[in-house]
Amino acid sequence: METLLYKGKKIRYQVQGEGETFFLLHGYLESQEIWDSFATELSKYSRIIRIDLPGHGMSDVFGEIHSMEFMADVVKHVLDFEKQETCILIGHSLGGYVTLAFLEKYPQYLKGFSLFHSHPFADTEQVKAKRKKEIELVKQGQKKTVVDANTPKLFADFNLSRFPDDLKKIKQNTLQFPDDGIIANLNGMMQRPARNIILKETDKPFLLIAGKYDNYIDYDKVISQIDLPEKGKLVTLEHSGHLGFIEEREKSLEEIYEFFST
């Protein structure tokens, strides 16, 4: 595990394996540990970099708002420090929003990218209202209420009984996150712009991985609205919710290997 300073504050990250560099970005209320089993397998054939995004895990909080553009700058800083001129960026959920901001700001660094249970649209008013409610709960000292409500929804309902250890680990880990870090990331997500046009027009290889039973992203409504770029591909995980890299790890690994090795 490594620690890197950015603007005087720490970013925790980890490097595994050798070969083509894949940079993994976790989602909201997650940390780099969410990738443990997936990264271990991927690192057998590739170099893996994964970080705790600011305000998550053991990375510091940088302000009241962690914009997607700011977190893209953090990703670039880690790449520069590791002397990586290019990578394949894989973003889960919130990490997908950061990935798209990185695509807009630093396309020259990308050999390709993937959104894992994520999308290019701005928050709807309904989603913003939910985020505002979570901010108020955290401010009132009810972080556990937020974590308890969100964590089980990460898995497809029928998969909850299959992954009790993962669920417990995610909950325990998330409860250690700083309150102001959770709030900063909620504020950043609410303020992010839509990037569907940028996605549609990119010439980079793009892999969209979606869970058929995602409790956060309406597969039929949201995924059907995404215009894939010329080098884009959609993969549907038929037995997953929001954590396909855990729920259908082997299938996810197979799709990533196949797509980015061609």
mmCIF file of C-alpha atoms in Angstrom:
data_model
loop_
_atom_site.group_PDB
_atom_site.id
_atom_site.type_symbol
_atom_site.label_atom_id
_atom_site.label_comp_id
_atom_site.label_asym_id
_atom_site.label_seq_id
_atom_site.Cartn_x
_atom_site.Cartn_y
_atom_site.Cartn_z
ATOM 1 C CA MET A 1 0.000 0.000 0.000
ATOM 2 C CA GLU A 2 1.339 3.423 -0.987
ATOM 3 C CA THR A 3 0.581 6.963 0.157
ATOM 4 C CA LEU A 4 1.066 9.934 -2.148
ATOM 5 C CA LEU A 5 0.677 13.599 -1.283
ATOM 6 C CA TYR A 6 -1.529 15.788 -3.454
ATOM 7 C CA LYS A 7 -1.856 19.455 -2.527
ATOM 8 C CA GLY A 8 -0.430 18.604 0.879
ATOM 9 C CA LYS A 9 -2.905 15.830 1.649
ATOM 10 C CA LYS A 10 -2.653 12.079 1.322
ATOM 11 C CA ILE A 11 -4.017 9.750 -1.315
ATOM 12 C CA ARG A 12 -3.749 6.032 -0.599
ATOM 13 C CA TYR A 13 -3.225 3.695 -3.520
ATOM 14 C CA GLN A 14 -1.941 0.232 -4.399
ATOM 15 C CA VAL A 15 -0.049 -1.274 -7.328
ATOM 16 C CA GLN A 16 -0.126 -4.975 -8.270
ATOM 17 C CA GLY A 17 1.220 -7.072 -11.132
ATOM 18 C CA GLU A 18 3.011 -6.322 -14.376
ATOM 19 C CA GLY A 19 1.887 -5.630 -17.943
ATOM 20 C CA GLU A 20 -0.837 -3.437 -19.424
ATOM 21 C CA THR A 21 -1.938 -0.893 -16.813
ATOM 22 C CA PHE A 22 -5.536 -0.983 -15.615
ATOM 23 C CA PHE A 23 -6.557 1.804 -13.224
ATOM 24 C CA LEU A 24 -9.545 0.868 -11.038
ATOM 25 C CA LEU A 25 -11.841 3.491 -9.499
ATOM 26 C CA HIS A 26 -14.366 2.459 -6.856
ATOM 27 C CA GLY A 27 -17.852 3.834 -6.247
ATOM 28 C CA TYR A 28 -19.599 5.917 -3.585
ATOM 29 C CA LEU A 29 -19.346 4.504 -0.031
ATOM 30 C CA GLU A 30 -16.619 2.143 -1.232
ATOM 31 C CA SER A 31 -12.834 2.016 -1.163
ATOM 32 C CA GLN A 32 -10.143 0.257 -3.149
ATOM 33 C CA GLU A 33 -10.811 -2.890 -1.086
ATOM 34 C CA ILE A 34 -14.035 -3.406 -3.047
ATOM 35 C CA TRP A 35 -11.805 -4.603 -5.923
ATOM 36 C CA ASP A 36 -9.770 -7.117 -3.866
ATOM 37 C CA SER A 37 -10.722 -10.408 -5.517
ATOM 38 C CA PHE A 38 -11.198 -8.850 -8.963
ATOM 39 C CA ALA A 39 -7.854 -7.015 -8.883
ATOM 40 C CA THR A 40 -6.023 -10.117 -7.678
ATOM 41 C CA GLU A 41 -7.193 -12.049 -10.736
ATOM 42 C CA LEU A 42 -6.609 -9.162 -13.146
ATOM 43 C CA SER A 43 -3.100 -8.599 -11.793
ATOM 44 C CA LYS A 44 -2.022 -12.074 -12.927
ATOM 45 C CA TYR A 45 -1.788 -10.670 -16.454
ATOM 46 C CA SER A 46 -1.765 -6.881 -15.977
ATOM 47 C CA ARG A 47 -0.493 -4.016 -13.848
ATOM 48 C CA ILE A 48 -3.247 -2.793 -11.552
ATOM 49 C CA ILE A 49 -3.403 0.607 -9.885
ATOM 50 C CA ARG A 50 -6.280 1.308 -7.530
ATOM 51 C CA ILE A 51 -6.853 4.180 -5.151
ATOM 52 C CA ASP A 52 -9.062 5.414 -2.376
ATOM 53 C CA LEU A 53 -10.776 8.377 -3.979
ATOM 54 C CA PRO A 54 -10.605 11.553 -1.844
ATOM 55 C CA GLY A 55 -12.913 11.319 1.154
ATOM 56 C CA HIS A 56 -13.160 7.543 0.905
ATOM 57 C CA GLY A 57 -11.113 4.826 2.592
ATOM 58 C CA MET A 58 -7.874 6.258 3.981
ATOM 59 C CA SER A 59 -7.493 9.167 1.554
ATOM 60 C CA ASP A 60 -7.935 12.661 2.951
ATOM 61 C CA VAL A 61 -10.824 15.054 2.505
ATOM 62 C CA PHE A 62 -9.973 18.109 0.399
ATOM 63 C CA GLY A 63 -12.973 20.391 0.860
ATOM 64 C CA GLU A 64 -16.742 20.619 0.971
ATOM 65 C CA ILE A 65 -17.126 19.503 -2.644
ATOM 66 C CA HIS A 66 -15.146 16.807 -4.427
ATOM 67 C CA SER A 67 -15.957 17.493 -8.044
ATOM 68 C CA MET A 68 -15.486 14.810 -10.660
ATOM 69 C CA GLU A 69 -12.936 17.047 -12.372
ATOM 70 C CA PHE A 70 -10.933 17.378 -9.153
ATOM 71 C CA MET A 71 -10.864 13.619 -8.679
ATOM 72 C CA ALA A 72 -9.791 13.192 -12.317
ATOM 73 C CA ASP A 73 -6.846 15.463 -11.473
ATOM 74 C CA VAL A 74 -5.988 13.142 -8.575
ATOM 75 C CA VAL A 75 -5.997 10.139 -10.934
ATOM 76 C CA LYS A 76 -3.652 11.983 -13.309
ATOM 77 C CA HIS A 77 -1.362 12.848 -10.391
ATOM 78 C CA VAL A 78 -1.062 9.175 -9.440
ATOM 79 C CA LEU A 79 -0.386 8.192 -13.057
ATOM 80 C CA ASP A 80 2.311 10.840 -13.367
ATOM 81 C CA PHE A 81 3.930 9.762 -10.104
ATOM 82 C CA GLU A 82 3.948 6.139 -11.297
ATOM 83 C CA LYS A 83 5.366 7.292 -14.656
ATOM 84 C CA GLN A 84 2.415 5.868 -16.556
ATOM 85 C CA GLU A 85 1.828 7.629 -19.863
ATOM 86 C CA THR A 86 -1.319 5.621 -20.674
ATOM 87 C CA CYS A 87 -3.761 3.289 -18.960
ATOM 88 C CA ILE A 88 -7.116 1.580 -19.297
ATOM 89 C CA LEU A 89 -9.432 3.261 -16.802
ATOM 90 C CA ILE A 90 -12.248 1.255 -15.213
ATOM 91 C CA GLY A 91 -14.742 3.190 -13.113
ATOM 92 C CA HIS A 92 -17.457 1.714 -10.930
ATOM 93 C CA SER A 93 -20.523 3.904 -10.273
ATOM 94 C CA LEU A 94 -19.048 7.172 -8.863
ATOM 95 C CA GLY A 95 -15.744 5.982 -10.299
ATOM 96 C CA GLY A 96 -17.436 5.958 -13.695
ATOM 97 C CA TYR A 97 -18.350 9.624 -13.319
ATOM 98 C CA VAL A 98 -14.697 10.347 -12.532
ATOM 99 C CA THR A 99 -13.648 8.276 -15.536
ATOM 100 C CA LEU A 100 -15.769 10.415 -17.855
ATOM 101 C CA ALA A 101 -14.342 13.609 -16.368
ATOM 102 C CA PHE A 102 -10.877 12.156 -16.986
ATOM 103 C CA LEU A 103 -11.853 11.333 -20.578
ATOM 104 C CA GLU A 104 -12.827 14.969 -21.106
ATOM 105 C CA LYS A 105 -9.715 16.455 -19.463
ATOM 106 C CA TYR A 106 -6.964 13.956 -20.276
ATOM 107 C CA PRO A 107 -7.927 11.794 -23.273
ATOM 108 C CA GLN A 108 -4.267 11.393 -24.255
ATOM 109 C CA TYR A 109 -3.736 9.197 -21.180
ATOM 110 C CA LEU A 110 -6.404 6.679 -22.165
ATOM 111 C CA LYS A 111 -5.883 3.577 -24.274
ATOM 112 C CA GLY A 112 -9.474 2.675 -23.462
ATOM 113 C CA PHE A 113 -11.963 2.843 -20.617
ATOM 114 C CA SER A 114 -14.928 1.084 -19.046
ATOM 115 C CA LEU A 115 -17.957 2.135 -17.041
ATOM 116 C CA PHE A 116 -18.909 -0.567 -14.551
ATOM 117 C CA HIS A 117 -22.509 -0.032 -13.405
ATOM 118 C CA SER A 118 -22.367 3.667 -14.224
ATOM 119 C CA HIS A 119 -23.687 6.118 -16.830
ATOM 120 C CA PRO A 120 -22.915 9.505 -18.431
ATOM 121 C CA PHE A 121 -26.008 11.445 -17.322
ATOM 122 C CA ALA A 122 -26.375 14.143 -14.673
ATOM 123 C CA ASP A 123 -28.393 13.472 -11.533
ATOM 124 C CA THR A 124 -32.149 13.658 -11.882
ATOM 125 C CA GLU A 125 -34.040 15.835 -9.414
ATOM 126 C CA GLN A 126 -35.176 12.650 -7.667
ATOM 127 C CA VAL A 127 -31.607 11.455 -7.205
ATOM 128 C CA LYS A 128 -30.487 14.903 -6.025
ATOM 129 C CA ALA A 129 -33.228 14.877 -3.388
ATOM 130 C CA LYS A 130 -31.989 11.498 -2.147
ATOM 131 C CA ARG A 131 -28.408 12.765 -1.951
ATOM 132 C CA LYS A 132 -29.508 15.877 -0.030
ATOM 133 C CA LYS A 133 -31.352 13.670 2.433
ATOM 134 C CA GLU A 134 -28.232 11.572 2.952
ATOM 135 C CA ILE A 135 -26.173 14.712 3.547
ATOM 136 C CA GLU A 136 -28.589 15.817 6.258
ATOM 137 C CA LEU A 137 -28.520 12.397 7.900
ATOM 138 C CA VAL A 138 -24.716 12.373 7.973
ATOM 139 C CA LYS A 139 -24.659 15.901 9.415
ATOM 140 C CA GLN A 140 -27.038 14.684 12.145
ATOM 141 C CA GLY A 141 -24.631 11.912 13.094
ATOM 142 C CA GLN A 142 -26.637 9.188 11.368
ATOM 143 C CA LYS A 143 -23.986 7.896 8.978
ATOM 144 C CA LYS A 144 -24.823 4.325 10.006
ATOM 145 C CA THR A 145 -28.391 4.826 8.789
ATOM 146 C CA VAL A 146 -27.070 5.849 5.372
ATOM 147 C CA VAL A 147 -24.645 2.921 5.210
ATOM 148 C CA ASP A 148 -27.236 0.375 6.374
ATOM 149 C CA ALA A 149 -29.714 1.580 3.750
ATOM 150 C CA ASN A 150 -27.271 1.674 0.837
ATOM 151 C CA THR A 151 -25.003 -1.325 1.277
ATOM 152 C CA PRO A 152 -27.526 -4.167 0.758
ATOM 153 C CA LYS A 153 -28.750 -2.461 -2.425
ATOM 154 C CA LEU A 154 -25.329 -2.937 -3.991
ATOM 155 C CA PHE A 155 -26.177 -6.571 -4.666
ATOM 156 C CA ALA A 156 -29.069 -7.950 -6.686
ATOM 157 C CA ASP A 157 -31.739 -8.954 -4.182
ATOM 158 C CA PHE A 158 -31.306 -12.652 -4.977
ATOM 159 C CA ASN A 159 -27.532 -12.417 -4.427
ATOM 160 C CA LEU A 160 -27.561 -11.058 -0.875
ATOM 161 C CA SER A 161 -27.503 -14.529 0.681
ATOM 162 C CA ARG A 162 -24.573 -15.530 -1.557
ATOM 163 C CA PHE A 163 -22.193 -12.813 -0.379
ATOM 164 C CA PRO A 164 -22.693 -12.270 3.380
ATOM 165 C CA ASP A 165 -18.965 -11.838 4.053
ATOM 166 C CA ASP A 166 -18.585 -9.230 1.307
ATOM 167 C CA LEU A 167 -21.620 -7.355 2.603
ATOM 168 C CA LYS A 168 -20.280 -7.351 6.161
ATOM 169 C CA LYS A 169 -16.818 -6.233 5.045
ATOM 170 C CA ILE A 170 -18.191 -3.368 2.938
ATOM 171 C CA LYS A 171 -20.363 -2.136 5.819
ATOM 172 C CA GLN A 172 -17.561 -2.273 8.382
ATOM 173 C CA ASN A 173 -15.168 -0.497 6.029
ATOM 174 C CA THR A 174 -17.604 2.243 5.055
ATOM 175 C CA LEU A 175 -18.476 3.102 8.653
ATOM 176 C CA GLN A 176 -14.854 4.218 9.098
ATOM 177 C CA PHE A 177 -15.096 6.877 6.372
ATOM 178 C CA PRO A 178 -15.032 10.514 7.543
ATOM 179 C CA ASP A 179 -18.421 12.183 7.581
ATOM 180 C CA ASP A 180 -17.160 15.233 5.710
ATOM 181 C CA GLY A 181 -15.696 12.968 3.017
ATOM 182 C CA ILE A 182 -19.069 11.360 2.360
ATOM 183 C CA ILE A 183 -20.696 14.795 2.186
ATOM 184 C CA ALA A 184 -18.017 16.156 -0.174
ATOM 185 C CA ASN A 185 -18.583 13.291 -2.601
ATOM 186 C CA LEU A 186 -22.358 13.603 -2.469
ATOM 187 C CA ASN A 187 -22.008 17.310 -3.263
ATOM 188 C CA GLY A 188 -19.667 16.513 -6.150
ATOM 189 C CA MET A 189 -22.019 13.973 -7.684
ATOM 190 C CA MET A 190 -24.965 16.349 -7.480
ATOM 191 C CA GLN A 191 -23.065 19.053 -9.333
ATOM 192 C CA ARG A 192 -21.576 16.936 -12.099
ATOM 193 C CA PRO A 193 -22.649 17.704 -15.697
ATOM 194 C CA ALA A 194 -23.936 15.218 -18.232
ATOM 195 C CA ARG A 195 -21.196 13.759 -20.417
ATOM 196 C CA ASN A 196 -23.244 11.639 -22.801
ATOM 197 C CA ILE A 197 -22.140 13.658 -25.836
ATOM 198 C CA ILE A 198 -18.471 13.336 -24.884
ATOM 199 C CA LEU A 199 -18.969 9.594 -24.512
ATOM 200 C CA LYS A 200 -20.765 9.251 -27.833
ATOM 201 C CA GLU A 201 -18.063 11.148 -29.731
ATOM 202 C CA THR A 202 -14.941 9.533 -28.242
ATOM 203 C CA ASP A 203 -12.673 7.484 -30.476
ATOM 204 C CA LYS A 204 -11.368 5.445 -27.523
ATOM 205 C CA PRO A 205 -12.354 1.790 -27.044
ATOM 206 C CA PHE A 206 -15.206 1.793 -24.541
ATOM 207 C CA LEU A 207 -16.811 -1.056 -22.612
ATOM 208 C CA LEU A 208 -20.094 -0.517 -20.767
ATOM 209 C CA ILE A 209 -20.855 -3.240 -18.221
ATOM 210 C CA ALA A 210 -24.357 -3.190 -16.768
ATOM 211 C CA GLY A 211 -26.210 -5.342 -14.255
ATOM 212 C CA LYS A 212 -29.669 -6.503 -15.272
ATOM 213 C CA TYR A 213 -30.877 -6.249 -11.667
ATOM 214 C CA ASP A 214 -29.077 -3.082 -10.587
ATOM 215 C CA ASN A 215 -30.932 -1.410 -7.698
ATOM 216 C CA TYR A 216 -29.335 1.962 -8.436
ATOM 217 C CA ILE A 217 -29.452 2.121 -12.225
ATOM 218 C CA ASP A 218 -32.674 1.256 -14.030
ATOM 219 C CA TYR A 219 -31.310 -1.056 -16.694
ATOM 220 C CA ASP A 220 -34.209 -0.714 -19.130
ATOM 221 C CA LYS A 221 -34.569 3.042 -18.716
ATOM 222 C CA VAL A 222 -31.014 4.319 -18.274
ATOM 223 C CA ILE A 223 -28.880 1.888 -20.243
ATOM 224 C CA SER A 224 -31.154 2.085 -23.283
ATOM 225 C CA GLN A 225 -30.570 5.852 -23.440
ATOM 226 C CA ILE A 226 -26.794 5.607 -23.749
ATOM 227 C CA ASP A 227 -25.428 6.179 -27.254
ATOM 228 C CA LEU A 228 -22.356 4.012 -27.615
ATOM 229 C CA PRO A 229 -19.363 5.448 -29.484
ATOM 230 C CA GLU A 230 -18.028 3.814 -32.632
ATOM 231 C CA LYS A 231 -15.654 1.609 -30.638
ATOM 232 C CA GLY A 232 -18.172 0.939 -27.879
ATOM 233 C CA LYS A 233 -19.650 -2.300 -26.589
ATOM 234 C CA LEU A 234 -22.390 -3.079 -24.065
ATOM 235 C CA VAL A 235 -22.135 -6.161 -21.867
ATOM 236 C CA THR A 236 -25.139 -7.130 -19.766
ATOM 237 C CA LEU A 237 -24.558 -9.209 -16.656
ATOM 238 C CA GLU A 238 -27.730 -11.259 -16.384
ATOM 239 C CA HIS A 239 -27.242 -12.273 -12.747
ATOM 240 C CA SER A 240 -25.871 -9.086 -11.180
ATOM 241 C CA GLY A 241 -26.959 -5.954 -9.423
ATOM 242 C CA HIS A 242 -24.526 -3.070 -8.861
ATOM 243 C CA LEU A 243 -21.424 -5.163 -8.092
ATOM 244 C CA GLY A 244 -20.923 -7.370 -11.106
ATOM 245 C CA PHE A 245 -17.179 -7.662 -10.500
ATOM 246 C CA ILE A 246 -18.144 -9.569 -7.327
ATOM 247 C CA GLU A 247 -21.492 -11.094 -8.324
ATOM 248 C CA GLU A 248 -20.231 -12.341 -11.710
ATOM 249 C CA ARG A 249 -16.484 -11.964 -11.333
ATOM 250 C CA GLU A 250 -15.416 -14.569 -13.896
ATOM 251 C CA LYS A 251 -17.778 -13.235 -16.556
ATOM 252 C CA SER A 252 -16.615 -9.660 -15.916
ATOM 253 C CA LEU A 253 -12.950 -10.628 -16.131
ATOM 254 C CA GLU A 254 -13.555 -12.548 -19.347
ATOM 255 C CA GLU A 255 -15.302 -9.585 -20.992
ATOM 256 C CA ILE A 256 -12.574 -7.137 -19.979
ATOM 257 C CA TYR A 257 -9.746 -9.417 -21.144
ATOM 258 C CA GLU A 258 -11.449 -10.071 -24.456
ATOM 259 C CA PHE A 259 -12.397 -6.474 -25.190
ATOM 260 C CA PHE A 260 -9.139 -4.773 -24.274
ATOM 261 C CA SER A 261 -6.861 -7.404 -25.784
ATOM 262 C CA THR A 262 -8.252 -6.969 -29.307
#
